[in-house]
Protein backbone atom coordinates (compact mmCIF):
# COMPACT_ATOMS: atom_id res chain seq x y z
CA UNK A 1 6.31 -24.30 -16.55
CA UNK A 2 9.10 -22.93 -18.85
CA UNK A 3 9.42 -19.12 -19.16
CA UNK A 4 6.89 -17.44 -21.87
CA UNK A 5 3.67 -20.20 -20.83
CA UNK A 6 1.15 -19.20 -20.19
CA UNK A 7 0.23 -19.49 -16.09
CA UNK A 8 -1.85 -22.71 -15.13
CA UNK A 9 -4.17 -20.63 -13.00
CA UNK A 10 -6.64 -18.18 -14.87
CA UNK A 11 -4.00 -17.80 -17.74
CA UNK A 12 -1.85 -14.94 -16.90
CA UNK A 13 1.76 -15.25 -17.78
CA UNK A 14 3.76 -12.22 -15.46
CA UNK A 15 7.61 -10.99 -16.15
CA UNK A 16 9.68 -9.43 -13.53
CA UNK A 17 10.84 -5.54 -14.19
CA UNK A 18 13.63 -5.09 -12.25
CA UNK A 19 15.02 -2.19 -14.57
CA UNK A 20 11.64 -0.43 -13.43
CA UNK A 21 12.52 2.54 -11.06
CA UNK A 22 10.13 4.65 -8.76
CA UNK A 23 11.18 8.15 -9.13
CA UNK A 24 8.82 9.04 -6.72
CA UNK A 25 10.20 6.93 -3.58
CA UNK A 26 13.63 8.13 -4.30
CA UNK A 27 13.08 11.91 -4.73
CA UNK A 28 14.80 13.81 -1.81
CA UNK A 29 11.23 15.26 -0.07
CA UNK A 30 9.68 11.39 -0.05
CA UNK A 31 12.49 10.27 1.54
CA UNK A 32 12.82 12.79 4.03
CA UNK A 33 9.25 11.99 4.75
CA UNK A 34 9.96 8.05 4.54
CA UNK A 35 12.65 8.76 7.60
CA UNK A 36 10.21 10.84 9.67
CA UNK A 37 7.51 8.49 9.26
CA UNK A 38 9.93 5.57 10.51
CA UNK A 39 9.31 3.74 7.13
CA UNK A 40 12.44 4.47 5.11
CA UNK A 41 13.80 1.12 4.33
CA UNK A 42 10.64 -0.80 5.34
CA UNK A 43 9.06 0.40 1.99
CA UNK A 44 9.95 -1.18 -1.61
CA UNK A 45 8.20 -0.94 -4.75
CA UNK A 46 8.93 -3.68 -7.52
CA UNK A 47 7.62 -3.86 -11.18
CA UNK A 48 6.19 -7.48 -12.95
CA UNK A 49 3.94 -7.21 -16.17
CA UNK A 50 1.29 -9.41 -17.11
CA UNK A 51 0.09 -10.21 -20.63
CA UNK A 52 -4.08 -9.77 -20.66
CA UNK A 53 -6.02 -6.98 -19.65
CA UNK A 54 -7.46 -6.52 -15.96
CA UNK A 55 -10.59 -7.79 -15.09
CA UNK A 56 -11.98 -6.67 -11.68
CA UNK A 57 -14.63 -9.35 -11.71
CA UNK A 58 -11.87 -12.28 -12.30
CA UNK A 59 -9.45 -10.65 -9.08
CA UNK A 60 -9.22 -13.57 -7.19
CA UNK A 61 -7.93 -15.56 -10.53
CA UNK A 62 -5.62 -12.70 -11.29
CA UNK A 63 -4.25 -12.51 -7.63
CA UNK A 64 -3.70 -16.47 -7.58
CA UNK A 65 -2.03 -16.99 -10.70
CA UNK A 66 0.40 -13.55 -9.40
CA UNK A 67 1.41 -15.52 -6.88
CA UNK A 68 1.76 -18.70 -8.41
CA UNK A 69 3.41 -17.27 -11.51
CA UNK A 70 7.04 -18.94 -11.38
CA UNK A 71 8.55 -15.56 -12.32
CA UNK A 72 7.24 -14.06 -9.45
CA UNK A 73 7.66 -16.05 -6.76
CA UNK A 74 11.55 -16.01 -6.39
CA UNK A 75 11.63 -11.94 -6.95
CA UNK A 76 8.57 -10.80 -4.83
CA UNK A 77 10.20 -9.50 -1.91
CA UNK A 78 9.03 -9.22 1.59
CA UNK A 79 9.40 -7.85 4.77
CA UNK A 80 10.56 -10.47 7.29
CA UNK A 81 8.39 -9.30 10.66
CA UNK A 82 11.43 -11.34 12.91
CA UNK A 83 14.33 -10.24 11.46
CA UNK A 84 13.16 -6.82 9.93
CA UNK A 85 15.38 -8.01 6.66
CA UNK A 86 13.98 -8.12 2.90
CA UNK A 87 13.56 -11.77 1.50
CA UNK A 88 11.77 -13.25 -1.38
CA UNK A 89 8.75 -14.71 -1.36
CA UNK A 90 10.34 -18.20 -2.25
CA UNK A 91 7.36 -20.71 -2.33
CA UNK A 92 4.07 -21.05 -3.37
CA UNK A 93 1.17 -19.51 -2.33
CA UNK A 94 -1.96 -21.86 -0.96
CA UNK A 95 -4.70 -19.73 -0.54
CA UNK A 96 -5.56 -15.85 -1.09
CA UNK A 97 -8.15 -13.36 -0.32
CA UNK A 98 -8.68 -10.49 -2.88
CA UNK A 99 -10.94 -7.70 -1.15
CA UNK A 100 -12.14 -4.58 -3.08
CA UNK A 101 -11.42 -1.72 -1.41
CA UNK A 102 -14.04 1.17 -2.15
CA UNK A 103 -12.41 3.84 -3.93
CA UNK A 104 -13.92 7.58 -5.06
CA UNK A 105 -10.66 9.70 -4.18
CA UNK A 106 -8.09 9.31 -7.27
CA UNK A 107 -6.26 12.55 -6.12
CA UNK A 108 -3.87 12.89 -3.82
CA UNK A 109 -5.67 16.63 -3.46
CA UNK A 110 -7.95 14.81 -0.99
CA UNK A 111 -5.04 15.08 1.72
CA UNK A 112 -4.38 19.05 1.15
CA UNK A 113 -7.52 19.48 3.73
CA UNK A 114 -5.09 18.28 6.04
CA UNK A 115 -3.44 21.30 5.59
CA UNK A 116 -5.96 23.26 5.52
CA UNK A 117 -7.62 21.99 8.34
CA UNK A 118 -4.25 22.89 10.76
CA UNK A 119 -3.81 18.89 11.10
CA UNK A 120 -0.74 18.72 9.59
CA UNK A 121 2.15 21.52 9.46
CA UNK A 122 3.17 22.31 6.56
CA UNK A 123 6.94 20.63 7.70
CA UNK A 124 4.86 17.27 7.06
CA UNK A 125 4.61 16.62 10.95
CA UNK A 126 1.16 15.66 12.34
CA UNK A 127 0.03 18.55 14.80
CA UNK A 128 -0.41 17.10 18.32
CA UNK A 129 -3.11 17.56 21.15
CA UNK A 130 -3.86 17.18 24.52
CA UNK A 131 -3.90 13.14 25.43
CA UNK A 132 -7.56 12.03 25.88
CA UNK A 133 -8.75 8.24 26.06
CA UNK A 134 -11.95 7.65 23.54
CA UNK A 135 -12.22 3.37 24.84
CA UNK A 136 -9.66 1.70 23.84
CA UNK A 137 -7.60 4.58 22.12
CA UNK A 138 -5.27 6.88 23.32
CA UNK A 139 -6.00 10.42 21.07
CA UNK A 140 -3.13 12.08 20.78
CA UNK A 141 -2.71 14.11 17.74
CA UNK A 142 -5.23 15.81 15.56
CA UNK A 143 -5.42 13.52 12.66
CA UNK A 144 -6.82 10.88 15.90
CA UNK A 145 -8.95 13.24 17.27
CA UNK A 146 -9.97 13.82 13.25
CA UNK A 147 -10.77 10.27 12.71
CA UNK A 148 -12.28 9.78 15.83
CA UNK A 149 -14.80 12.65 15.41
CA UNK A 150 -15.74 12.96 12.28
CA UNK A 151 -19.12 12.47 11.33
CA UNK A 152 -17.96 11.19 7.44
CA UNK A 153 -18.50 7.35 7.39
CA UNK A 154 -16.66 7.34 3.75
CA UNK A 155 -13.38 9.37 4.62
CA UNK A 156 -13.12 7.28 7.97
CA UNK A 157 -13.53 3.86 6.42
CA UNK A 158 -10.96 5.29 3.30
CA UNK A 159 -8.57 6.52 5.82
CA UNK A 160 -8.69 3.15 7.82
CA UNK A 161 -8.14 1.19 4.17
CA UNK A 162 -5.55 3.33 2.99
């Protein structure tokens, strides 16, 4: 497929931003958080366009031909799980599975009742408890011991998506 067709699977075409930047990732408080949290390389965010509107009902389509897309597949990069190094993508995808993941918070003001709550300092650091077991996990910090006993099905099953 020569650059500018359109994509053979569900007719999206999709162009690699690399010019893109995420001000947010490299702001000086995000990346202080990024090192605490252990995840400050091990995080990248990377910009392609596509050229027809979003439709949730055709995902899978979408997703498929994203993968597919000959622009994308030699600049998607990835975290290599043996060798901890960024690589590309580099060949075709086979087979995907697009899952909708239920979504009422758009705010990030839904985390500020961890705050409030005295779960997490305001330093960013998760406050820590006493060690208990709750079969098979080990409880060792209040946003656990949060989770684990809260009687809200939807911020449990957000937090576990998220």
């Amino acid at each position: 497929m020569a650059t500018g067709e359109l994509g053979d699977v569900g007719g999206y075409y999709f162009r690699f931003l690399p010019q893109k930047t995420f001000q947010s990732l490299n702001s000086k408080e995000i990346t202080s958080r990024l090192r605490q949290w252990s995840m400050l390389g091990r995080i990248k965010a990377q910009a392609f366009g596509f050229d027809q509107t979003f439709q949730a009902y055709r995902k899978d389509d979408f997703v498929m031909a994203f993968f597919k897309d000959p622009n994308v597949i030699p600049n998607l990069k990835l975290l290599s799980d043996s060798s901890g190094q960024w690589i590309t993508l580099g060949t075709e995808v086979k087979k995907i599975e697009a899952t909708n993941v239920p979504c009422t918070q758009l705010s990030m003001s839904f985390f500020h009742r961890l705050y409030d709550g005295d779960i997490v300092r305001d330093s960013g650091h998760i406050v820590k408890c006493l060690d208990s077991f709750c079969d098979p996990f080990l409880i060792s910090d209040e946003l656990r011991r949060c989770s684990k006993e809260s009687s809200n099905q939807e911020n449990t099953n957000y937090l576990f998506c998220l």
